[in-house]
PDB file of C-alpha atoms and ligand atoms in Angstrom:
ATOM      1  CA  MET A 155     -27.419   4.384 -32.828  1.00 31.00           C
ATOM      2  CA  PRO A 156     -26.853   6.799 -29.846  1.00 34.00           C
ATOM      3  CA  ALA A 157     -23.095   7.734 -29.326  1.00 35.00           C
ATOM      4  CA  LEU A 158     -23.159   6.435 -25.655  1.00 36.00           C
ATOM      5  CA  VAL A 159     -24.692   3.078 -27.277  1.00 34.00           C
ATOM      6  CA  ALA A 160     -22.348   2.795 -30.207  1.00 36.00           C
ATOM      7  CA  CYS A 161     -19.364   3.236 -28.186  1.00 36.00           C
ATOM      8  CA  ALA A 162     -20.701   0.566 -25.800  1.00 37.00           C
ATOM      9  CA  TYR A 163     -21.270  -1.329 -28.606  1.00 41.00           C
ATOM     10  CA  ALA A 164     -17.826  -0.973 -30.215  1.00 42.00           C
ATOM     11  CA  SER A 165     -16.159  -1.373 -26.819  1.00 47.00           C
ATOM     12  CA  ARG A 166     -17.883  -5.271 -26.892  1.00 53.00           C
ATOM     13  CA  MET A 167     -16.648  -5.959 -30.054  1.00 52.00           C
ATOM     14  CA  GLU A 168     -13.040  -4.805 -29.432  1.00 65.00           C
ATOM     15  CA  PRO A 169     -11.784  -6.077 -25.640  1.00 77.00           C
ATOM     16  CA  VAL A 170      -9.067  -4.134 -24.453  1.00 88.00           C
ATOM     17  CA  VAL A 171      -6.291  -7.384 -24.856  1.00 92.00           C
ATOM     18  CA  PRO A 172      -4.042  -7.059 -21.698  1.00 94.00           C
ATOM     19  CA  VAL A 173       0.129  -7.484 -22.328  1.00 97.00           C
ATOM     20  CA  THR A 174       1.930  -9.377 -19.748  1.00 97.00           C
ATOM     21  CA  LEU A 175       4.872  -7.234 -19.138  1.00 98.00           C
ATOM     22  CA  GLY A 176       6.294  -9.550 -15.993  1.00 98.00           C
ATOM     23  CA  ARG A 177       5.428 -12.953 -14.613  1.00 98.00           C
ATOM     24  CA  GLU A 178       7.169 -15.046 -12.028  1.00 98.00           C
ATOM     25  CA  ASP A 179       6.843 -17.782  -9.523  1.00 97.00           C
ATOM     26  CA  THR A 180       8.061 -16.648  -5.903  1.00 95.00           C
ATOM     27  CA  PRO A 181       7.601 -18.828  -2.536  1.00 93.00           C
ATOM     28  CA  ALA A 182       4.860 -16.158  -1.886  1.00 90.00           C
ATOM     29  CA  GLY A 183       2.910 -17.150  -4.839  1.00 93.00           C
ATOM     30  CA  GLU A 184       3.177 -16.079  -9.050  1.00 97.00           C
ATOM     31  CA  VAL A 185       3.617 -12.181  -9.469  1.00 97.00           C
ATOM     32  CA  VAL A 186       1.679 -10.977 -12.481  1.00 98.00           C
ATOM     33  CA  LEU A 187       2.449  -6.961 -14.032  1.00 98.00           C
ATOM     34  CA  ARG A 188       0.427  -6.809 -16.888  1.00 97.00           C
ATOM     35  CA  ARG A 189      -0.802  -3.797 -19.069  1.00 97.00           C
ATOM     36  CA  ARG A 190      -3.946  -3.446 -20.388  1.00 96.00           C
ATOM     37  CA  GLY A 191      -4.525  -0.248 -22.408  1.00 95.00           C
ATOM     38  CA  GLU A 192      -3.228   2.914 -20.373  1.00 95.00           C
ATOM     39  CA  VAL A 193      -3.867   0.787 -17.240  1.00 96.00           C
ATOM     40  CA  LEU A 194      -1.132  -1.168 -15.532  1.00 97.00           C
ATOM     41  CA  GLU A 195      -2.484  -4.338 -13.302  1.00 97.00           C
ATOM     42  CA  LEU A 196      -1.327  -5.974 -10.442  1.00 97.00           C
ATOM     43  CA  PHE A 197      -1.447  -9.693  -9.816  1.00 96.00           C
ATOM     44  CA  VAL A 198      -0.247 -11.074  -6.393  1.00 93.00           C
ATOM     45  CA  ASP A 199      -0.813 -15.017  -5.893  1.00 90.00           C
ATOM     46  CA  GLY A 200      -3.767 -15.119  -8.238  1.00 88.00           C
ATOM     47  CA  THR A 201      -5.519 -11.943  -6.832  1.00 89.00           C
ATOM     48  CA  PHE A 202      -5.739  -8.768  -8.419  1.00 91.00           C
ATOM     49  CA  THR A 203      -4.030  -6.380  -5.894  1.00 93.00           C
ATOM     50  CA  MET A 204      -4.279  -3.055  -7.473  1.00 94.00           C
ATOM     51  CA  ASP A 205      -4.518  -1.444 -11.037  1.00 95.00           C
ATOM     52  CA  THR A 206      -3.717   2.495 -12.024  1.00 96.00           C
ATOM     53  CA  VAL A 207      -8.041   3.468 -12.417  1.00 93.00           C
ATOM     54  CA  ASP A 208      -7.665   5.328  -9.782  1.00 93.00           C
ATOM     55  CA  THR A 209      -4.739   5.410  -7.435  1.00 96.00           C
ATOM     56  CA  SER A 210      -6.055   8.291  -4.955  1.00 95.00           C
ATOM     57  CA  THR A 211      -6.362   6.106  -1.987  1.00 96.00           C
ATOM     58  CA  GLU A 212      -2.698   4.682  -2.287  1.00 97.00           C
ATOM     59  CA  VAL A 213      -1.727   8.646  -2.404  1.00 97.00           C
ATOM     60  CA  LEU A 214      -3.770   9.781   0.060  1.00 97.00           C
ATOM     61  CA  LEU A 215      -2.417   7.017   2.726  1.00 98.00           C
ATOM     62  CA  ALA A 216       0.810   8.624   2.179  1.00 98.00           C
ATOM     63  CA  THR A 217      -0.622  12.537   2.408  1.00 98.00           C
ATOM     64  CA  GLU A 218      -2.690  11.997   5.551  1.00 97.00           C
ATOM     65  CA  ALA A 219       0.118  10.761   7.488  1.00 98.00           C
ATOM     66  CA  LEU A 220       2.633  13.419   6.137  1.00 98.00           C
ATOM     67  CA  ARG A 221      -0.439  15.925   6.731  1.00 98.00           C
ATOM     68  CA  ARG A 222      -0.411  14.642  10.112  1.00 97.00           C
ATOM     69  CA  HIS A 223       3.741  14.905  11.359  1.00 98.00           C
ATOM     70  CA  PRO A 224       5.347  18.160  11.454  1.00 96.00           C
ATOM     71  CA  ALA A 225       8.696  17.060  10.420  1.00 98.00           C
ATOM     72  CA  PRO A 226       8.693  13.439   8.671  1.00 98.00           C
ATOM     73  CA  GLY A 227      12.286  12.505   8.109  1.00 98.00           C
ATOM     74  CA  ARG A 228      12.263   8.763   7.680  1.00 98.00           C
ATOM     75  CA  VAL A 229       9.088   6.727   6.582  1.00 98.00           C
ATOM     76  CA  LEU A 230       8.561   2.967   6.095  1.00 98.00           C
ATOM     77  CA  VAL A 231       6.265   1.725   3.612  1.00 98.00           C
ATOM     78  CA  GLY A 232       4.896  -1.739   3.826  1.00 98.00           C
ATOM     79  CA  GLY A 233       4.099  -3.097   0.166  1.00 97.00           C
ATOM     80  CA  LEU A 234       5.714  -1.073  -3.040  1.00 98.00           C
ATOM     81  CA  GLY A 235       3.187  -2.342  -5.305  1.00 97.00           C
ATOM     82  CA  LEU A 236       2.682  -0.151  -8.394  1.00 98.00           C
ATOM     83  CA  GLY A 237       5.051   2.829  -6.479  1.00 98.00           C
ATOM     84  CA  PHE A 238       1.829   5.589  -5.838  1.00 98.00           C
ATOM     85  CA  THR A 239       2.141   5.668  -1.832  1.00 98.00           C
ATOM     86  CA  THR A 240       5.913   5.980  -2.097  1.00 98.00           C
ATOM     87  CA  ARG A 241       6.179   8.536  -5.245  1.00 98.00           C
ATOM     88  CA  ALA A 242       3.530  10.181  -3.028  1.00 98.00           C
ATOM     89  CA  VAL A 243       6.285  10.068  -0.192  1.00 98.00           C
ATOM     90  CA  LEU A 244       8.803  10.842  -1.951  1.00 98.00           C
ATOM     91  CA  ASP A 245       6.817  14.352  -3.719  1.00 98.00           C
ATOM     92  CA  ASP A 246       7.596  15.928  -0.012  1.00 98.00           C
ATOM     93  CA  ALA A 247      10.650  17.359   0.452  1.00 98.00           C
ATOM     94  CA  ARG A 248      10.747  16.901   4.597  1.00 98.00           C
ATOM     95  CA  VAL A 249      10.972  13.259   4.240  1.00 98.00           C
ATOM     96  CA  ARG A 250      14.964  12.836   3.879  1.00 98.00           C
ATOM     97  CA  HIS A 251      14.621   8.758   3.730  1.00 98.00           C
ATOM     98  CA  VAL A 252      12.005   6.196   2.629  1.00 98.00           C
ATOM     99  CA  ASP A 253      12.682   2.783   3.362  1.00 98.00           C
ATOM    100  CA  VAL A 254       9.818   0.158   1.110  1.00 98.00           C
ATOM    101  CA  VAL A 255       9.575  -3.279   2.004  1.00 98.00           C
ATOM    102  CA  GLU A 256       8.443  -5.092  -0.595  1.00 97.00           C
ATOM    103  CA  LEU A 257       7.610  -9.414  -0.340  1.00 96.00           C
ATOM    104  CA  ALA A 258       7.980  -9.918  -3.838  1.00 96.00           C
ATOM    105  CA  GLU A 259      11.599  -9.931  -5.517  1.00 97.00           C
ATOM    106  CA  PRO A 260      10.470  -9.782  -8.997  1.00 97.00           C
ATOM    107  CA  LEU A 261       8.248  -6.822  -8.234  1.00 97.00           C
ATOM    108  CA  VAL A 262      11.497  -4.820  -6.415  1.00 98.00           C
ATOM    109  CA  ARG A 263      13.538  -5.881  -9.339  1.00 98.00           C
ATOM    110  CA  TRP A 264      10.835  -4.653 -12.345  1.00 98.00           C
ATOM    111  CA  ALA A 265      11.082  -1.798 -10.410  1.00 98.00           C
ATOM    112  CA  ARG A 266      14.728  -1.368 -10.646  1.00 97.00           C
ATOM    113  CA  GLU A 267      15.099  -2.497 -14.298  1.00 97.00           C
ATOM    114  CA  GLY A 268      12.060   0.378 -15.202  1.00 96.00           C
ATOM    115  CA  LEU A 269       9.757  -2.691 -16.776  1.00 96.00           C
ATOM    116  CA  ALA A 270       6.911   0.361 -16.405  1.00 96.00           C
ATOM    117  CA  PRO A 271       7.285   3.815 -16.072  1.00 95.00           C
ATOM    118  CA  GLU A 272       4.981   4.202 -13.055  1.00 94.00           C
ATOM    119  CA  LEU A 273       7.368   1.885 -11.033  1.00 94.00           C
ATOM    120  CA  SER A 274      10.660   3.537 -12.513  1.00 94.00           C
ATOM    121  CA  GLY A 275      12.868   5.543 -10.726  1.00 96.00           C
ATOM    122  CA  LEU A 276      12.096   5.564  -7.304  1.00 97.00           C
ATOM    123  CA  GLU A 277      14.937   4.120  -5.877  1.00 97.00           C
ATOM    124  CA  GLY A 278      18.018   6.378  -5.317  1.00 97.00           C
ATOM    125  CA  ASP A 279      19.381   8.641  -2.363  1.00 97.00           C
ATOM    126  CA  ARG A 280      16.349   9.077  -0.130  1.00 98.00           C
ATOM    127  CA  CYS A 281      14.719   5.730  -1.133  1.00 98.00           C
ATOM    128  CA  ALA A 282      15.969   2.420  -0.541  1.00 98.00           C
ATOM    129  CA  LEU A 283      13.897  -0.884  -1.888  1.00 98.00           C
ATOM    130  CA  HIS A 284      13.958  -4.045   0.491  1.00 98.00           C
ATOM    131  CA  VAL A 285      13.016  -7.410  -0.453  1.00 98.00           C
ATOM    132  CA  GLU A 286      11.238  -8.831   3.165  1.00 97.00           C
ATOM    133  CA  ASP A 287       8.090  -9.284   4.983  1.00 97.00           C
ATOM    134  CA  VAL A 288       7.720  -5.940   6.585  1.00 98.00           C
ATOM    135  CA  ALA A 289       6.103  -8.158   9.361  1.00 97.00           C
ATOM    136  CA  ASP A 290       9.454  -9.678   9.824  1.00 97.00           C
ATOM    137  CA  VAL A 291      10.763  -5.540  10.120  1.00 98.00           C
ATOM    138  CA  LEU A 292       8.588  -4.521  12.196  1.00 97.00           C
ATOM    139  CA  ARG A 293       9.395  -7.954  14.684  1.00 95.00           C
ATOM    140  CA  ARG A 294      12.805  -6.148  14.066  1.00 88.00           C
ATOM    141  CA  GLY A 295      13.980  -9.893  12.477  1.00 88.00           C
ATOM    142  CA  ALA A 296      15.122  -8.025   9.437  1.00 91.00           C
ATOM    143  CA  GLY A 297      15.567  -5.465   6.674  1.00 91.00           C
ATOM    144  CA  PRO A 298      16.137  -1.912   7.690  1.00 95.00           C
ATOM    145  CA  SER A 299      16.440  -1.104  11.342  1.00 94.00           C
ATOM    146  CA  GLY A 300      15.988   1.772  13.350  1.00 93.00           C
ATOM    147  CA  CYS A 301      12.671   4.266  13.872  1.00 97.00           C
ATOM    148  CA  TRP A 302      10.363   6.139  11.617  1.00 98.00           C
ATOM    149  CA  ASP A 303       8.260   8.974  11.903  1.00 98.00           C
ATOM    150  CA  LEU A 304       5.710   7.444   9.785  1.00 98.00           C
ATOM    151  CA  VAL A 305       4.797   4.029   8.783  1.00 98.00           C
ATOM    152  CA  LEU A 306       2.473   3.036   6.440  1.00 98.00           C
ATOM    153  CA  LEU A 307       0.934  -0.147   5.289  1.00 98.00           C
ATOM    154  CA  ASP A 308      -0.829  -1.357   2.840  1.00 97.00           C
ATOM    155  CA  VAL A 309       0.122  -4.948   1.441  1.00 95.00           C
ATOM    156  CA  ASP A 310      -3.691  -6.381   0.621  1.00 88.00           C
ATOM    157  CA  ASN A 311      -6.927  -5.294   0.275  1.00 85.00           C
ATOM    158  CA  GLY A 312      -7.693  -4.895   3.818  1.00 86.00           C
ATOM    159  CA  PRO A 313      -8.041  -7.341   6.930  1.00 91.00           C
ATOM    160  CA  GLY A 314     -10.941  -8.924   5.502  1.00 89.00           C
ATOM    161  CA  PHE A 315      -9.298  -9.552   2.002  1.00 87.00           C
ATOM    162  CA  LEU A 316      -5.553 -10.881   2.551  1.00 91.00           C
ATOM    163  CA  VAL A 317      -3.396 -11.307  -0.362  1.00 85.00           C
ATOM    164  CA  HIS A 318      -1.378 -13.667   1.754  1.00 89.00           C
ATOM    165  CA  PRO A 319      -2.983 -15.547   4.809  1.00 89.00           C
ATOM    166  CA  GLY A 320       0.211 -14.778   6.838  1.00 90.00           C
ATOM    167  CA  ASN A 321      -0.497 -11.101   6.738  1.00 95.00           C
ATOM    168  CA  ALA A 322      -3.478 -11.572   9.251  1.00 95.00           C
ATOM    169  CA  ASP A 323      -1.358 -10.858  12.217  1.00 95.00           C
ATOM    170  CA  LEU A 324      -0.257  -7.372  10.653  1.00 96.00           C
ATOM    171  CA  TYR A 325      -4.115  -6.058  11.570  1.00 97.00           C
ATOM    172  CA  ARG A 326      -3.882  -7.638  15.481  1.00 96.00           C
ATOM    173  CA  THR A 327      -2.786  -6.216  18.583  1.00 97.00           C
ATOM    174  CA  PRO A 328       0.788  -8.052  18.890  1.00 97.00           C
ATOM    175  CA  LEU A 329       1.908  -6.553  15.659  1.00 97.00           C
ATOM    176  CA  LEU A 330       0.100  -3.343  15.598  1.00 98.00           C
ATOM    177  CA  ALA A 331       1.971  -3.103  19.072  1.00 98.00           C
ATOM    178  CA  ARG A 332       5.179  -3.624  17.399  1.00 97.00           C
ATOM    179  CA  ALA A 333       4.272  -1.048  14.470  1.00 98.00           C
ATOM    180  CA  ARG A 334       3.623   1.452  17.261  1.00 98.00           C
ATOM    181  CA  GLY A 335       7.086   0.323  18.855  1.00 97.00           C
ATOM    182  CA  VAL A 336       9.147   1.499  16.127  1.00 97.00           C
ATOM    183  CA  LEU A 337       7.516   5.104  15.847  1.00 98.00           C
ATOM    184  CA  ARG A 338       9.489   8.231  17.075  1.00 97.00           C
ATOM    185  CA  PRO A 339       7.754  10.263  19.429  1.00 96.00           C
ATOM    186  CA  ALA A 340       5.167  11.832  17.593  1.00 97.00           C
ATOM    187  CA  GLY A 341       4.980   9.516  14.915  1.00 98.00           C
ATOM    188  CA  VAL A 342       2.333   8.103  12.592  1.00 98.00           C
ATOM    189  CA  LEU A 343       1.224   4.770  11.879  1.00 98.00           C
ATOM    190  CA  VAL A 344      -1.257   4.260   8.996  1.00 98.00           C
ATOM    191  CA  VAL A 345      -3.099   1.047   7.676  1.00 98.00           C
ATOM    192  CA  TRP A 346      -5.027   1.114   4.225  1.00 97.00           C
ATOM    193  CA  SER A 347      -8.361  -0.917   3.949  1.00 96.00           C
ATOM    194  CA  SER A 348     -10.325  -1.413   0.591  1.00 93.00           C
ATOM    195  CA  HIS A 349     -13.279  -1.844   3.416  1.00 93.00           C
ATOM    196  CA  ALA A 350     -14.193  -0.480   7.047  1.00 94.00           C
ATOM    197  CA  ALA A 351     -12.661  -2.317   9.702  1.00 95.00           C
ATOM    198  CA  PRO A 352     -13.819  -1.985  13.182  1.00 96.00           C
ATOM    199  CA  ASP A 353     -11.800  -5.066  14.489  1.00 96.00           C
ATOM    200  CA  LEU A 354      -8.740  -3.553  13.069  1.00 97.00           C
ATOM    201  CA  GLU A 355      -9.728   0.110  15.047  1.00 97.00           C
ATOM    202  CA  GLN A 356     -10.501  -1.953  18.341  1.00 98.00           C
ATOM    203  CA  HIS A 357      -6.741  -3.751  18.138  1.00 98.00           C
ATOM    204  CA  LEU A 358      -5.423  -0.315  16.918  1.00 98.00           C
ATOM    205  CA  ARG A 359      -6.986   1.166  20.576  1.00 98.00           C
ATOM    206  CA  ARG A 360      -5.484  -1.761  22.669  1.00 98.00           C
ATOM    207  CA  VAL A 361      -1.986  -0.744  21.551  1.00 98.00           C
ATOM    208  CA  ALA A 362      -2.300   3.338  21.588  1.00 98.00           C
ATOM    209  CA  GLY A 363      -0.589   4.673  24.550  1.00 97.00           C
ATOM    210  CA  PRO A 364      -2.646   7.143  26.516  1.00 97.00           C
ATOM    211  CA  GLN A 365      -1.468  10.284  24.890  1.00 96.00           C
ATOM    212  CA  ASP A 366      -2.019   8.646  21.256  1.00 98.00           C
ATOM    213  CA  ARG A 367      -5.008   9.201  19.045  1.00 98.00           C
ATOM    214  CA  ILE A 368      -6.636   6.798  17.014  1.00 98.00           C
ATOM    215  CA  GLU A 369      -8.916   7.804  13.708  1.00 98.00           C
ATOM    216  CA  GLU A 370     -10.582   6.016  10.925  1.00 98.00           C
ATOM    217  CA  THR A 371     -11.057   8.044   7.403  1.00 97.00           C
ATOM    218  CA  VAL A 372     -13.398   6.453   5.099  1.00 96.00           C
ATOM    219  CA  LEU A 373     -12.682   7.400   1.582  1.00 94.00           C
ATOM    220  CA  GLU A 374     -15.416   6.996  -1.451  1.00 92.00           C
ATOM    221  CA  VAL A 375     -13.727   6.028  -4.684  1.00 91.00           C
ATOM    222  CA  ALA A 376     -16.368   5.442  -8.226  1.00 90.00           C
ATOM    223  CA  ARG A 377     -15.536   3.102 -10.249  1.00 87.00           C
ATOM    224  CA  ASP A 378     -16.829   1.030 -12.645  1.00 85.00           C
ATOM    225  CA  GLY A 379     -20.489   2.344 -12.020  1.00 89.00           C
ATOM    226  CA  ARG A 380     -19.842   1.576  -8.260  1.00 93.00           C
ATOM    227  CA  THR A 381     -18.963   3.567  -5.367  1.00 94.00           C
ATOM    228  CA  PHE A 382     -16.650   2.081  -3.115  1.00 92.00           C
ATOM    229  CA  HIS A 383     -15.895   3.023   0.895  1.00 94.00           C
ATOM    230  CA  TYR A 384     -11.983   2.288   1.478  1.00 95.00           C
ATOM    231  CA  ALA A 385     -10.752   3.197   4.823  1.00 97.00           C
ATOM    232  CA  LEU A 386      -7.253   4.814   6.590  1.00 98.00           C
ATOM    233  CA  TYR A 387      -6.658   3.850  10.406  1.00 98.00           C
ATOM    234  CA  THR A 388      -4.580   6.023  11.993  1.00 98.00           C
ATOM    235  CA  LEU A 389      -2.334   5.858  15.323  1.00 98.00           C
ATOM    236  CA  ALA A 390      -0.863   8.995  15.820  1.00 98.00           C
ATOM    237  CA  ARG A 391       1.518   8.270  18.850  1.00 97.00           C
ATOM    238  CA  GLY A 392       1.750  11.082  21.625  1.00 94.00           C
ATOM    239  CA  ARG A 393       5.149  13.023  22.267  1.00 88.00           C
TER     240      ARG A 393
HETATM  241  C1  SAM B 457      -2.086  -3.481  -2.693  1.00 94.83           C
HETATM  242  S1  SAM B 457      -0.313  -3.569  -3.034  1.00 94.83           S
HETATM  243  C2  SAM B 457       0.382  -1.618  -2.499  1.00 94.83           C
HETATM  244  C3  SAM B 457      -0.023  -0.585  -3.247  1.00 94.83           C
HETATM  245  C4  SAM B 457       0.920   0.709  -2.992  1.00 94.83           C
HETATM  246  N1  SAM B 457       0.432   1.075  -1.647  1.00 94.83           N
HETATM  247  C5  SAM B 457       0.598   1.722  -4.270  1.00 94.83           C
HETATM  248  O1  SAM B 457       0.592   2.728  -4.151  1.00 94.83           O
HETATM  249  O2  SAM B 457       1.143   0.991  -5.507  1.00 94.83           O
HETATM  250  C6  SAM B 457       0.721  -4.732  -1.580  1.00 94.83           C
HETATM  251  C7  SAM B 457       1.890  -4.983  -1.966  1.00 94.83           C
HETATM  252  O3  SAM B 457       2.052  -5.595  -1.274  1.00 94.83           O
HETATM  253  C8  SAM B 457       3.335  -6.782  -1.109  1.00 94.83           C
HETATM  254  N2  SAM B 457       3.157  -7.303  -0.032  1.00 94.83           N
HETATM  255  C9  SAM B 457       2.369  -8.506   0.602  1.00 94.83           C
HETATM  256  N3  SAM B 457       2.312  -8.533   2.015  1.00 94.83           N
HETATM  257  C10 SAM B 457       3.553  -8.387   2.250  1.00 94.83           C
HETATM  258  C11 SAM B 457       4.255  -8.288   3.229  1.00 94.83           C
HETATM  259  N4  SAM B 457       3.877  -8.918   4.499  1.00 94.83           N
HETATM  260  N5  SAM B 457       5.537  -7.666   3.148  1.00 94.83           N
HETATM  261  C12 SAM B 457       5.679  -6.617   2.514  1.00 94.83           C
HETATM  262  N6  SAM B 457       4.915  -6.682   1.242  1.00 94.83           N
HETATM  263  C13 SAM B 457       3.995  -7.188   1.056  1.00 94.83           C
HETATM  264  C14 SAM B 457       2.479  -6.819  -2.547  1.00 94.83           C
HETATM  265  O4  SAM B 457       3.573  -7.878  -3.068  1.00 94.83           O
HETATM  266  C15 SAM B 457       2.219  -6.051  -2.860  1.00 94.83           C
HETATM  267  O5  SAM B 457       2.736  -5.503  -4.022  1.00 94.83           O
END
C-alpha cells in the first residue's frame, strides 16, 4: 500500500477524539472549548467559531491595522476568541494598552485561569479583558471608555454568517458610525469577514468622512484541501 494511502487509512481507522476542556451555558448560548489532538476549537451557541489550524487571518487583522498607524497607543479588540488577534497586538511595542471586549464570560474566565496555553497570559499591565457586548461599548453604554487608535472587530464568521443574530447591527451604518466615532484622528477600524462582504464595504463608505480611506483586503487561506477567501474591511480615518 502506498504510504499516503496507508496514512489516510490509518487516520480513518483512528479519528482523533476531541476532549472538552470547558463547556458552559450563557445568556447568549453555550460556549465550548475543546482540544482535538494539537488543535484548539471554539464553539459558540452551537456554531463552529474558530480553531487553531490556521490563525493567519486573525493575526493579519491586527498587523494590517498596526501597519496603517504611526503610533497605535490604544487598541480596542472586539471578540477575544482564542486570543490570536490580541496577542499580535501585544507583540507590537508601540501599543500601550489593549481593551479586549468579549461577550462570553466563561471564555474570559478560562483565559484568566489558563485553561489552554493559547489563551493564557494575555491580561496584564498592557491588556484588560472585559465581559461586554462590543456593540454596547461602541454605543458608550458599557465597558471601557475613551477613544482608540485601532478598533478591530472579529465577533462572527462575518456579516453573512453570524454567531449571534443580534450582531447584525455591527455591520450596518449606525453602529459603524459609532465605531468610527470612537477612533482618534488617523485611527483605523478593521472588520474581519470569512467571505467577501460588499454590503459591509458600502456601509463603511456611508459612514466615512471626506478624508477617510476605505479598503477591502482579500486573504486566501488553504485548508482541508480547499481554498477560502476571507476579507478585511478597513476604514482609515483622516486626521
Ligand atoms: C471568531 S472569534 C474571535 C477570534 C479572535 N480574533 C482570535 O484571534 O482568536 C469571535 C469571538 O467574538 C465573541 N463575540 C461574539 N459576539 C460578540 C459581541 N457582540 N461582543 C463581544 N464579543 C462577541 C465570541 O464569543 C467569540 O469569542
